[in-house]
Amino acid sequence: VEEVTRQINWNVANWMEIVLYLGSSLGLLIAFWRIFKRYRVWKLGRPSQINRSIQRGFGKLFRWMMGGGKMARDPFAAVMHHLILWGFIILFIGTTLVFLEHQTPLQFFYGTFYLISSFVIDLGGLAFLVGLGMALHRRYLKKKVRLKTSSWVDGMLALLIAIGVTGFLLEGARIGVNLPEFEKVSFIGYTLALALRSTGLQAGDITALHRTLWIFHAVLSVVFFSLATVYFFRHALLSLLPVVLRTERPTGALRPYEIPLDDAPAGGVRDLVWKDLVDADACTTCGRCTAVCPATVAGKALDPRSVVLQLSDLVGRQAALTKNGLPSSFDKIRDEELWDCTTCGACVYECPVEIEVYDKIIDLRRQLVEMGRVSPAARTSLEGLHSRQNPWNFPPAQRTAWSSSLKLPIASPDKKPEWIYWIGCAGAFDSSGQSISRSMVEILRRAKVNFAVLGSEERCTGDPARRLGDEALFQSCKEKNLAVLRKHGVRKIVTHCPHCLNTFKKEYQSSENGSPEFEVLHHSQLLSRLISEGHIQLTRQLDETVTFHDPCYLGRHNGEYDAPRAVVDNLPGIQHVEMERSREKSFCCGGGGGQMWLESSGRQRVEGLRLAEAKQAGASLVATGCPFCKVMLETATANAGQQDEVRVKDIAELVYESMSE
Amino acid sequence: MKIAVCIKEVLDSRLPMQVLPGGGEIVQLGSDTITLVNPADRAALEIAIRLRQANPSCQITAFSVCEKEREGALYFALARGVDGVERITPAQQNGSNNPTLTALQLALRFSRQNFDLIFCGDETLDNSTTMVGPLLAELLDLPQVTSVGKMCGCFEDKLVLERVLDRGCRELVEVNLPALVSFTADAADPQYVSLRRQEGAHKKEIPIWSPALDSSIERSVRWPAFEKVVPPRARVKKRFTPDVKLSPAERVKIIMSGGIQAQTSNQSNAILEGDPEYLSEQLFRFLKHHELI
């Protein structure tokens, strides 16, 4: 009876073995050295806080590797990646077992254990090759547009496939020499062995073939080891870093910008946060961020993936630097790319490896601002925000003009209302926004809500300043607003502006240290509560087909999708339809991130694309919960000459409309 | 090359204003005082900075005749990157609003130190006397180029400048250095200065110079005080908005014609017939009548 085991390296000369071990070590050393050079560059980056414990980070990594990550949103890609990954891991373990059996006194590769491992390893090899086949399919047959093709990628796929195929052929040749019965468990190897035999090759020929294949397979593996950390390949290794390191900072809150006052940032690696450099190197180039980016879709200059990859390129350039010199990200990233971002957060939501994409764009904007490289429109609104306390440059005295006939209760330190209704600059100065404020005031009055406004004590929350990159201006707005809110002892704020909501909730107070200083609600949340508790009766039939456009700062950044929909569903006589992209996948109106005050470039306008989607859903009325979204979509209807066909309303206006008899 | 830039922090007079009875003090309505660097001065500062970018040997010093509480323009200039600043205390209370005194003080200062170029804004947002620059040039006996809208060239010993004249005319002039140049607010798109840099500039100390003017001169310089500002009489303004139903081209035509087409639409159109001489004469009269030529 044959012994159930495997003869290892029976057909390989000693020197060949030594060359393999030396080659592999050298390859791994080269791969390691390449990463080490990049690691040295990462260390040059600015410090940044990672407020996540290592255990939780690894817990997340485990879930992610088990298929619980965001990759699953594209099932084909997820299956493909998991087949390749797990196939590779199994093959790697298999090879390690062979090595241990051969080179150490351990003896375990016999009997049942051998049979099971042989089967599993064959299965792994199959998974590996099937995964690579899927990769070929989506790259070259389906030609998925978001994927970035390059000869590097083509070559690497070819290398991996060659390693997989030669591995199986090698196994087939090994089994083919003697064709032991028990090797049937290596179902692919055995089949290949039979196929070899059927060609009429004799045991001697197969032995020679085995030796040739072995050399070929060994050379390919050494090449693979040495290339394991180059562009694109390295994502297999590095992409786990952003998964572990992703902060628990909510997406709506931008990170602080702390640079010494004497520093003049210029986009070099020392001016960037180290985490951003790591993220950039970990990018898988999958292009999901680019596929959903409203600026890219509208044909503007911005392509978020390219920004990330340019940062990675910067790391490479810095790493290759021998003499003094300062490569800057602005060598290759154009200013207008950075100014096109709406901070909608779709890129961060989509990124399968948790890269915080738009944080990098904002960080670079901050450096542009420091350098004074700001467009005239952005300058006007930032200077207006600084001196006149609103980005529209309206005289501050005009802030309360909209409500002069309404006799609004104004908060004072001795009179403490339950709610402060925060109007915001759009609600106070912009005619479209004023209509929301008026509706809201009427609703609050009829629902007998005990509220007051801050009147002329309000000033911009600083959201546009922060997103346009002037962090100090934001901090000064924050200080002044917090002082006013504290003076009045404010505990509960309701606002109809998701940008104000986000700033109050996420950027004025951090959720970590205990209970928040004040509660902030979006008006949709208060309205749905008032409706469900019966404080407002909706009687008038509206007779419209309504779709709700999710504002980015309400939905993606603050997770509120249901309250506004509950309000819409309670409107009598309406038919509620959803757009193709809604909730988490909602498409931006094009007005966030300071875009409200910037010039628009590109083939198309973002708001026009969104309006087309609403029309496609058959809506006669687009409801939204943000004054910026409202203005942007209204502009889109006017630009398309469709003011009569599609109306744009805030949910508060709709509630008010259906309240009045 | 040494450049002096004269700047001033002014009340943002594009906001609603009021002149208080008595002292003639001007205040803004309904808000805390909002000031800014006078736009024309900021353009002059910007052009000086750009000259230095092209020619790093330039030295820029910013001067402002103002009280301590109005020295913001100097901090701004520091944040924008000038090499030095100096505050000159006004000779009298509210003396910074008196162009003659301001020019006298600046002249005294510049006679102590030679500058190759003196840059000013051509007018301020507050009093808009447009006098400081010309007076200063006369006092220093320097050639002056006023209302410059564009810097066309800078050479070792001369500048090429484009002046903005009335009715859209432009004048290209050449001036030998040293000279005084006053710029319009549109002469340069000023660069944004982040609040962080502005706050950083506030950590620096501003040197002060308090000149004593000859008291007889000082007394002889009179300047009227404000009594009252009379806003234009409120008139019912006919707002013209083109009909949305018209094609965009039609709407543009109407807007460009100032609504003439719309206003005349209820009048009957005249159709003229006759020989070419008669027709051209009629056409000419029509155009002349409507002040179109």
mmCIF file with all atom_site columns, C-alpha atoms in Angstrom, chain B residues 107-273:
data_model
loop_
_atom_site.group_PDB
_atom_site.id
_atom_site.type_symbol
_atom_site.label_atom_id
_atom_site.label_alt_id
_atom_site.label_comp_id
_atom_site.label_asym_id
_atom_site.label_entity_id
_atom_site.label_seq_id
_atom_site.pdbx_PDB_ins_code
_atom_site.Cartn_x
_atom_site.Cartn_y
_atom_site.Cartn_z
_atom_site.occupancy
_atom_site.B_iso_or_equiv
_atom_site.pdbx_formal_charge
_atom_site.auth_seq_id
_atom_site.auth_comp_id
_atom_site.auth_asym_id
_atom_site.auth_atom_id
_atom_site.pdbx_PDB_model_num
ATOM 1   C CA . ALA B 1 107 ? 4.688   114.617 2.668   1.00 0.00 ? 107 ALA B CA 1
ATOM 2   C CA . LEU B 1 108 ? 6.609   115.314 5.852   1.00 0.00 ? 108 LEU B CA 1
ATOM 3   C CA . ARG B 1 109 ? 7.164   111.613 6.307   1.00 0.00 ? 109 ARG B CA 1
ATOM 4   C CA . PHE B 1 110 ? 8.246   110.948 2.738   1.00 0.00 ? 110 PHE B CA 1
ATOM 5   C CA . SER B 1 111 ? 10.625  113.899 2.720   1.00 0.00 ? 111 SER B CA 1
ATOM 6   C CA . ARG B 1 112 ? 12.566  112.151 5.475   1.00 0.00 ? 112 ARG B CA 1
ATOM 7   C CA . GLN B 1 113 ? 13.013  108.968 3.457   1.00 0.00 ? 113 GLN B CA 1
ATOM 8   C CA . ASN B 1 114 ? 13.124  108.657 -0.303  1.00 0.00 ? 114 ASN B CA 1
ATOM 9   C CA . PHE B 1 115 ? 10.800  106.228 -2.022  1.00 0.00 ? 115 PHE B CA 1
ATOM 10  C CA . ASP B 1 116 ? 11.003  105.372 -5.715  1.00 0.00 ? 116 ASP B CA 1
ATOM 11  C CA . LEU B 1 117 ? 7.282   104.863 -5.909  1.00 0.00 ? 117 LEU B CA 1
ATOM 12  C CA . ILE B 1 118 ? 4.353   106.065 -3.862  1.00 0.00 ? 118 ILE B CA 1
ATOM 13  C CA . PHE B 1 119 ? 1.131   104.157 -4.412  1.00 0.00 ? 119 PHE B CA 1
ATOM 14  C CA . CYS B 1 120 ? -2.291  105.406 -3.305  1.00 0.00 ? 120 CYS B CA 1
ATOM 15  C CA . GLY B 1 121 ? -5.885  104.527 -3.942  1.00 0.00 ? 121 GLY B CA 1
ATOM 16  C CA . ASP B 1 122 ? -7.590  107.137 -6.111  1.00 0.00 ? 122 ASP B CA 1
ATOM 17  C CA . GLU B 1 123 ? -10.522 107.632 -3.756  1.00 0.00 ? 123 GLU B CA 1
ATOM 18  C CA . THR B 1 124 ? -11.862 106.377 -0.464  1.00 0.00 ? 124 THR B CA 1
ATOM 19  C CA . LEU B 1 125 ? -15.249 104.876 0.179   1.00 0.00 ? 125 LEU B CA 1
ATOM 20  C CA . ASP B 1 126 ? -15.975 107.318 3.001   1.00 0.00 ? 126 ASP B CA 1
ATOM 21  C CA . ASN B 1 127 ? -15.254 110.916 2.014   1.00 0.00 ? 127 ASN B CA 1
ATOM 22  C CA . SER B 1 128 ? -14.214 110.316 -1.558  1.00 0.00 ? 128 SER B CA 1
ATOM 23  C CA . THR B 1 129 ? -12.315 113.608 -1.869  1.00 0.00 ? 129 THR B CA 1
ATOM 24  C CA . THR B 1 130 ? -9.767  112.071 -4.308  1.00 0.00 ? 130 THR B CA 1
ATOM 25  C CA . MET B 1 131 ? -7.354  114.749 -3.081  1.00 0.00 ? 131 MET B CA 1
ATOM 26  C CA . VAL B 1 132 ? -4.696  113.055 -0.978  1.00 0.00 ? 132 VAL B CA 1
ATOM 27  C CA . GLY B 1 133 ? -2.760  111.604 -3.882  1.00 0.00 ? 133 GLY B CA 1
ATOM 28  C CA . PRO B 1 134 ? -2.583  114.765 -6.016  1.00 0.00 ? 134 PRO B CA 1
ATOM 29  C CA . LEU B 1 135 ? -1.838  116.991 -2.996  1.00 0.00 ? 135 LEU B CA 1
ATOM 30  C CA . LEU B 1 136 ? 0.907   114.686 -1.849  1.00 0.00 ? 136 LEU B CA 1
ATOM 31  C CA . ALA B 1 137 ? 2.526   114.631 -5.295  1.00 0.00 ? 137 ALA B CA 1
ATOM 32  C CA . GLU B 1 138 ? 2.461   118.428 -5.468  1.00 0.00 ? 138 GLU B CA 1
ATOM 33  C CA . LEU B 1 139 ? 3.920   118.774 -1.988  1.00 0.00 ? 139 LEU B CA 1
ATOM 34  C CA . LEU B 1 140 ? 6.729   116.343 -2.819  1.00 0.00 ? 140 LEU B CA 1
ATOM 35  C CA . ASP B 1 141 ? 7.147   117.776 -6.294  1.00 0.00 ? 141 ASP B CA 1
ATOM 36  C CA . LEU B 1 142 ? 6.734   114.352 -7.904  1.00 0.00 ? 142 LEU B CA 1
ATOM 37  C CA . PRO B 1 143 ? 5.164   113.461 -11.248 1.00 0.00 ? 143 PRO B CA 1
ATOM 38  C CA . GLN B 1 144 ? 1.766   111.884 -10.655 1.00 0.00 ? 144 GLN B CA 1
ATOM 39  C CA . VAL B 1 145 ? -0.472  109.522 -12.586 1.00 0.00 ? 145 VAL B CA 1
ATOM 40  C CA . THR B 1 146 ? -3.998  109.319 -11.214 1.00 0.00 ? 146 THR B CA 1
ATOM 41  C CA . SER B 1 147 ? -6.874  106.872 -11.741 1.00 0.00 ? 147 SER B CA 1
ATOM 42  C CA . VAL B 1 148 ? -4.686  104.092 -13.034 1.00 0.00 ? 148 VAL B CA 1
ATOM 43  C CA . GLY B 1 149 ? -6.686  100.996 -13.965 1.00 0.00 ? 149 GLY B CA 1
ATOM 44  C CA . LYS B 1 150 ? -3.844  98.818  -15.101 1.00 0.00 ? 150 LYS B CA 1
ATOM 45  C CA . MET B 1 151 ? -0.133  98.429  -14.628 1.00 0.00 ? 151 MET B CA 1
ATOM 46  C CA . CYS B 1 152 ? 1.252   97.660  -18.076 1.00 0.00 ? 152 CYS B CA 1
ATOM 47  C CA . GLY B 1 153 ? 4.963   97.557  -17.445 1.00 0.00 ? 153 GLY B CA 1
ATOM 48  C CA . CYS B 1 154 ? 7.625   98.272  -14.867 1.00 0.00 ? 154 CYS B CA 1
ATOM 49  C CA . PHE B 1 155 ? 11.185  99.080  -15.860 1.00 0.00 ? 155 PHE B CA 1
ATOM 50  C CA . GLU B 1 156 ? 14.250  100.170 -13.948 1.00 0.00 ? 156 GLU B CA 1
ATOM 51  C CA . ASP B 1 157 ? 13.447  103.857 -14.166 1.00 0.00 ? 157 ASP B CA 1
ATOM 52  C CA . LYS B 1 158 ? 9.946   104.134 -15.532 1.00 0.00 ? 158 LYS B CA 1
ATOM 53  C CA . LEU B 1 159 ? 6.424   102.717 -15.392 1.00 0.00 ? 159 LEU B CA 1
ATOM 54  C CA . VAL B 1 160 ? 3.898   102.210 -18.186 1.00 0.00 ? 160 VAL B CA 1
ATOM 55  C CA . LEU B 1 161 ? 0.376   102.702 -16.924 1.00 0.00 ? 161 LEU B CA 1
ATOM 56  C CA . GLU B 1 162 ? -3.149  102.774 -18.275 1.00 0.00 ? 162 GLU B CA 1
ATOM 57  C CA . ARG B 1 163 ? -5.386  105.516 -16.929 1.00 0.00 ? 163 ARG B CA 1
ATOM 58  C CA . VAL B 1 164 ? -9.152  105.167 -16.788 1.00 0.00 ? 164 VAL B CA 1
ATOM 59  C CA . LEU B 1 165 ? -10.888 108.231 -18.179 1.00 0.00 ? 165 LEU B CA 1
ATOM 60  C CA . ASP B 1 166 ? -14.525 109.165 -18.509 1.00 0.00 ? 166 ASP B CA 1
ATOM 61  C CA . ARG B 1 167 ? -16.774 107.497 -21.036 1.00 0.00 ? 167 ARG B CA 1
ATOM 62  C CA . GLY B 1 168 ? -14.692 104.384 -21.104 1.00 0.00 ? 168 GLY B CA 1
ATOM 63  C CA . CYS B 1 169 ? -11.627 106.049 -22.605 1.00 0.00 ? 169 CYS B CA 1
ATOM 64  C CA . ARG B 1 170 ? -8.206  104.721 -21.711 1.00 0.00 ? 170 ARG B CA 1
ATOM 65  C CA . GLU B 1 171 ? -4.926  106.598 -21.743 1.00 0.00 ? 171 GLU B CA 1
ATOM 66  C CA . LEU B 1 172 ? -1.559  104.920 -21.912 1.00 0.00 ? 172 LEU B CA 1
ATOM 67  C CA . VAL B 1 173 ? 1.109   106.915 -20.094 1.00 0.00 ? 173 VAL B CA 1
ATOM 68  C CA . GLU B 1 174 ? 4.750   106.519 -19.228 1.00 0.00 ? 174 GLU B CA 1
ATOM 69  C CA . VAL B 1 175 ? 6.207   108.054 -16.117 1.00 0.00 ? 175 VAL B CA 1
ATOM 70  C CA . ASN B 1 176 ? 9.770   108.343 -14.909 1.00 0.00 ? 176 ASN B CA 1
ATOM 71  C CA . LEU B 1 177 ? 10.590  107.358 -11.352 1.00 0.00 ? 177 LEU B CA 1
ATOM 72  C CA . PRO B 1 178 ? 10.292  108.539 -8.692  1.00 0.00 ? 178 PRO B CA 1
ATOM 73  C CA . ALA B 1 179 ? 6.575   109.102 -9.104  1.00 0.00 ? 179 ALA B CA 1
ATOM 74  C CA . LEU B 1 180 ? 3.237   108.912 -7.359  1.00 0.00 ? 180 LEU B CA 1
ATOM 75  C CA . VAL B 1 181 ? 0.549   106.638 -8.794  1.00 0.00 ? 181 VAL B CA 1
ATOM 76  C CA . SER B 1 182 ? -3.055  106.403 -7.644  1.00 0.00 ? 182 SER B CA 1
ATOM 77  C CA . PHE B 1 183 ? -5.063  103.335 -8.574  1.00 0.00 ? 183 PHE B CA 1
ATOM 78  C CA . THR B 1 184 ? -8.751  102.674 -9.053  1.00 0.00 ? 184 THR B CA 1
ATOM 79  C CA . ALA B 1 185 ? -10.432 99.932  -7.044  1.00 0.00 ? 185 ALA B CA 1
ATOM 80  C CA . ASP B 1 186 ? -10.639 97.745  -10.160 1.00 0.00 ? 186 ASP B CA 1
ATOM 81  C CA . ALA B 1 187 ? -6.935  97.952  -10.914 1.00 0.00 ? 187 ALA B CA 1
ATOM 82  C CA . ALA B 1 188 ? -6.266  94.543  -9.390  1.00 0.00 ? 188 ALA B CA 1
ATOM 83  C CA . ASP B 1 189 ? -8.269  91.570  -8.232  1.00 0.00 ? 189 ASP B CA 1
ATOM 84  C CA . PRO B 1 190 ? -7.093  91.458  -4.647  1.00 0.00 ? 190 PRO B CA 1
ATOM 85  C CA . GLN B 1 191 ? -5.941  88.206  -3.157  1.00 0.00 ? 191 GLN B CA 1
ATOM 86  C CA . TYR B 1 192 ? -7.854  86.649  -0.295  1.00 0.00 ? 192 TYR B CA 1
ATOM 87  C CA . VAL B 1 193 ? -6.083  86.814  3.044   1.00 0.00 ? 193 VAL B CA 1
ATOM 88  C CA . SER B 1 194 ? -7.178  84.047  5.384   1.00 0.00 ? 194 SER B CA 1
ATOM 89  C CA . LEU B 1 195 ? -8.315  84.938  8.862   1.00 0.00 ? 195 LEU B CA 1
ATOM 90  C CA . ARG B 1 196 ? -5.472  82.875  10.284  1.00 0.00 ? 196 ARG B CA 1
ATOM 91  C CA . ARG B 1 197 ? -2.934  85.083  8.556   1.00 0.00 ? 197 ARG B CA 1
ATOM 92  C CA . GLN B 1 198 ? -4.791  88.209  9.606   1.00 0.00 ? 198 GLN B CA 1
ATOM 93  C CA . GLU B 1 199 ? -4.810  87.009  13.203  1.00 0.00 ? 199 GLU B CA 1
ATOM 94  C CA . GLY B 1 200 ? -1.124  86.217  12.874  1.00 0.00 ? 200 GLY B CA 1
ATOM 95  C CA . ALA B 1 201 ? -0.403  89.776  11.753  1.00 0.00 ? 201 ALA B CA 1
ATOM 96  C CA . HIS B 1 202 ? -2.112  91.112  14.878  1.00 0.00 ? 202 HIS B CA 1
ATOM 97  C CA . LYS B 1 203 ? 0.690   89.628  16.951  1.00 0.00 ? 203 LYS B CA 1
ATOM 98  C CA . LYS B 1 204 ? 3.111   92.140  15.425  1.00 0.00 ? 204 LYS B CA 1
ATOM 99  C CA . GLU B 1 205 ? 3.790   95.609  16.705  1.00 0.00 ? 205 GLU B CA 1
ATOM 100 C CA . ILE B 1 206 ? 2.987   98.616  14.527  1.00 0.00 ? 206 ILE B CA 1
ATOM 101 C CA . PRO B 1 207 ? 5.506   101.467 14.739  1.00 0.00 ? 207 PRO B CA 1
ATOM 102 C CA . ILE B 1 208 ? 3.984   104.900 15.290  1.00 0.00 ? 208 ILE B CA 1
ATOM 103 C CA . TRP B 1 209 ? 5.248   108.247 14.078  1.00 0.00 ? 209 TRP B CA 1
ATOM 104 C CA . SER B 1 210 ? 3.714   111.432 15.465  1.00 0.00 ? 210 SER B CA 1
ATOM 105 C CA . PRO B 1 211 ? 4.871   114.409 13.470  1.00 0.00 ? 211 PRO B CA 1
ATOM 106 C CA . ALA B 1 212 ? 4.328   117.928 14.706  1.00 0.00 ? 212 ALA B CA 1
ATOM 107 C CA . LEU B 1 213 ? 3.032   120.130 11.955  1.00 0.00 ? 213 LEU B CA 1
ATOM 108 C CA . ASP B 1 214 ? 3.704   123.820 11.909  1.00 0.00 ? 214 ASP B CA 1
ATOM 109 C CA . SER B 1 215 ? 0.821   125.119 14.006  1.00 0.00 ? 215 SER B CA 1
ATOM 110 C CA . SER B 1 216 ? 0.185   128.068 11.678  1.00 0.00 ? 216 SER B CA 1
ATOM 111 C CA . ILE B 1 217 ? -0.239  125.678 8.756   1.00 0.00 ? 217 ILE B CA 1
ATOM 112 C CA . GLU B 1 218 ? -2.372  123.426 10.853  1.00 0.00 ? 218 GLU B CA 1
ATOM 113 C CA . ARG B 1 219 ? -4.710  126.266 11.768  1.00 0.00 ? 219 ARG B CA 1
ATOM 114 C CA . SER B 1 220 ? -4.964  127.491 8.222   1.00 0.00 ? 220 SER B CA 1
ATOM 115 C CA . VAL B 1 221 ? -6.192  124.159 6.945   1.00 0.00 ? 221 VAL B CA 1
ATOM 116 C CA . ARG B 1 222 ? -9.922  124.159 7.260   1.00 0.00 ? 222 ARG B CA 1
ATOM 117 C CA . TRP B 1 223 ? -12.192 121.316 6.447   1.00 0.00 ? 223 TRP B CA 1
ATOM 118 C CA . PRO B 1 224 ? -15.972 121.302 6.555   1.00 0.00 ? 224 PRO B CA 1
ATOM 119 C CA . ALA B 1 225 ? -17.794 119.027 8.965   1.00 0.00 ? 225 ALA B CA 1
ATOM 120 C CA . PHE B 1 226 ? -20.686 116.871 7.917   1.00 0.00 ? 226 PHE B CA 1
ATOM 121 C CA . GLU B 1 227 ? -24.101 118.143 8.781   1.00 0.00 ? 227 GLU B CA 1
ATOM 122 C CA . LYS B 1 228 ? -26.419 115.810 7.046   1.00 0.00 ? 228 LYS B CA 1
ATOM 123 C CA . VAL B 1 229 ? -26.550 113.252 4.279   1.00 0.00 ? 229 VAL B CA 1
ATOM 124 C CA . VAL B 1 230 ? -29.539 113.592 1.999   1.00 0.00 ? 230 VAL B CA 1
ATOM 125 C CA . PRO B 1 231 ? -30.395 110.394 0.273   1.00 0.00 ? 231 PRO B CA 1
ATOM 126 C CA . PRO B 1 232 ? -31.933 110.727 -3.184  1.00 0.00 ? 232 PRO B CA 1
ATOM 127 C CA . ARG B 1 233 ? -35.636 111.475 -3.177  1.00 0.00 ? 233 ARG B CA 1
ATOM 128 C CA . ALA B 1 234 ? -37.599 108.260 -3.247  1.00 0.00 ? 234 ALA B CA 1
ATOM 129 C CA . ARG B 1 235 ? -39.083 107.764 -6.666  1.00 0.00 ? 235 ARG B CA 1
ATOM 130 C CA . VAL B 1 236 ? -41.328 105.067 -7.912  1.00 0.00 ? 236 VAL B CA 1
ATOM 131 C CA . LYS B 1 237 ? -39.042 102.994 -10.001 1.00 0.00 ? 237 LYS B CA 1
ATOM 132 C CA . LYS B 1 238 ? -40.508 101.182 -12.927 1.00 0.00 ? 238 LYS B CA 1
ATOM 133 C CA . ARG B 1 239 ? -39.011 97.766  -12.800 1.00 0.00 ? 239 ARG B CA 1
ATOM 134 C CA . PHE B 1 240 ? -38.772 96.114  -16.123 1.00 0.00 ? 240 PHE B CA 1
ATOM 135 C CA . THR B 1 241 ? -38.769 92.340  -16.390 1.00 0.00 ? 241 THR B CA 1
ATOM 136 C CA . PRO B 1 242 ? -38.932 90.629  -19.726 1.00 0.00 ? 242 PRO B CA 1
ATOM 137 C CA . ASP B 1 243 ? -41.742 88.243  -20.414 1.00 0.00 ? 243 ASP B CA 1
ATOM 138 C CA . VAL B 1 244 ? -40.608 84.705  -19.567 1.00 0.00 ? 244 VAL B CA 1
ATOM 139 C CA . LYS B 1 245 ? -42.591 83.349  -22.475 1.00 0.00 ? 245 LYS B CA 1
ATOM 140 C CA . LEU B 1 246 ? -40.327 85.067  -24.980 1.00 0.00 ? 246 LEU B CA 1
ATOM 141 C CA . SER B 1 247 ? -37.342 83.231  -26.381 1.00 0.00 ? 247 SER B CA 1
ATOM 142 C CA . PRO B 1 248 ? -34.016 83.829  -24.625 1.00 0.00 ? 248 PRO B CA 1
ATOM 143 C CA . ALA B 1 249 ? -32.754 85.792  -27.632 1.00 0.00 ? 249 ALA B CA 1
ATOM 144 C CA . GLU B 1 250 ? -35.756 88.096  -27.493 1.00 0.00 ? 250 GLU B CA 1
ATOM 145 C CA . ARG B 1 251 ? -35.323 88.546  -23.763 1.00 0.00 ? 251 ARG B CA 1
ATOM 146 C CA . VAL B 1 252 ? -31.667 89.455  -24.167 1.00 0.00 ? 252 VAL B CA 1
ATOM 147 C CA . LYS B 1 253 ? -32.599 91.973  -26.882 1.00 0.00 ? 253 LYS B CA 1
ATOM 148 C CA . ILE B 1 254 ? -35.161 93.586  -24.629 1.00 0.00 ? 254 ILE B CA 1
ATOM 149 C CA . ILE B 1 255 ? -32.797 93.714  -21.664 1.00 0.00 ? 255 ILE B CA 1
ATOM 150 C CA . MET B 1 256 ? -30.041 95.232  -23.809 1.00 0.00 ? 256 MET B CA 1
ATOM 151 C CA . SER B 1 257 ? -32.358 97.858  -25.150 1.00 0.00 ? 257 SER B CA 1
ATOM 152 C CA . GLY B 1 258 ? -33.334 98.782  -21.607 1.00 0.00 ? 258 GLY B CA 1
ATOM 153 C CA . GLY B 1 259 ? -36.893 97.697  -22.219 1.00 0.00 ? 259 GLY B CA 1
ATOM 154 C CA . ILE B 1 260 ? -37.485 100.127 -25.066 1.00 0.00 ? 260 ILE B CA 1
ATOM 155 C CA . GLN B 1 261 ? -39.111 97.456  -27.137 1.00 0.00 ? 261 GLN B CA 1
ATOM 156 C CA . ALA B 1 262 ? -41.503 96.644  -24.353 1.00 0.00 ? 262 ALA B CA 1
ATOM 157 C CA . GLN B 1 263 ? -42.325 100.251 -23.597 1.00 0.00 ? 263 GLN B CA 1
ATOM 158 C CA . THR B 1 264 ? -43.038 101.093 -27.185 1.00 0.00 ? 264 THR B CA 1
ATOM 159 C CA . SER B 1 265 ? -44.987 97.966  -27.811 1.00 0.00 ? 265 SER B CA 1
ATOM 160 C CA . ASN B 1 266 ? -48.287 99.666  -27.056 1.00 0.00 ? 266 ASN B CA 1
ATOM 161 C CA . GLN B 1 267 ? -47.437 102.494 -29.412 1.00 0.00 ? 267 GLN B CA 1
ATOM 162 C CA . SER B 1 268 ? -48.158 101.974 -33.056 1.00 0.00 ? 268 SER B CA 1
ATOM 163 C CA . ASN B 1 269 ? -45.174 101.107 -35.146 1.00 0.00 ? 269 ASN B CA 1
ATOM 164 C CA . ALA B 1 270 ? -44.474 103.606 -37.845 1.00 0.00 ? 270 ALA B CA 1
ATOM 165 C CA . ILE B 1 271 ? -43.801 102.403 -41.331 1.00 0.00 ? 271 ILE B CA 1
ATOM 166 C CA . LEU B 1 272 ? -41.897 104.901 -43.408 1.00 0.00 ? 272 LEU B CA 1
ATOM 167 C CA . GLU B 1 273 ? -41.967 105.029 -47.143 1.00 0.00 ? 273 GLU B CA 1
#
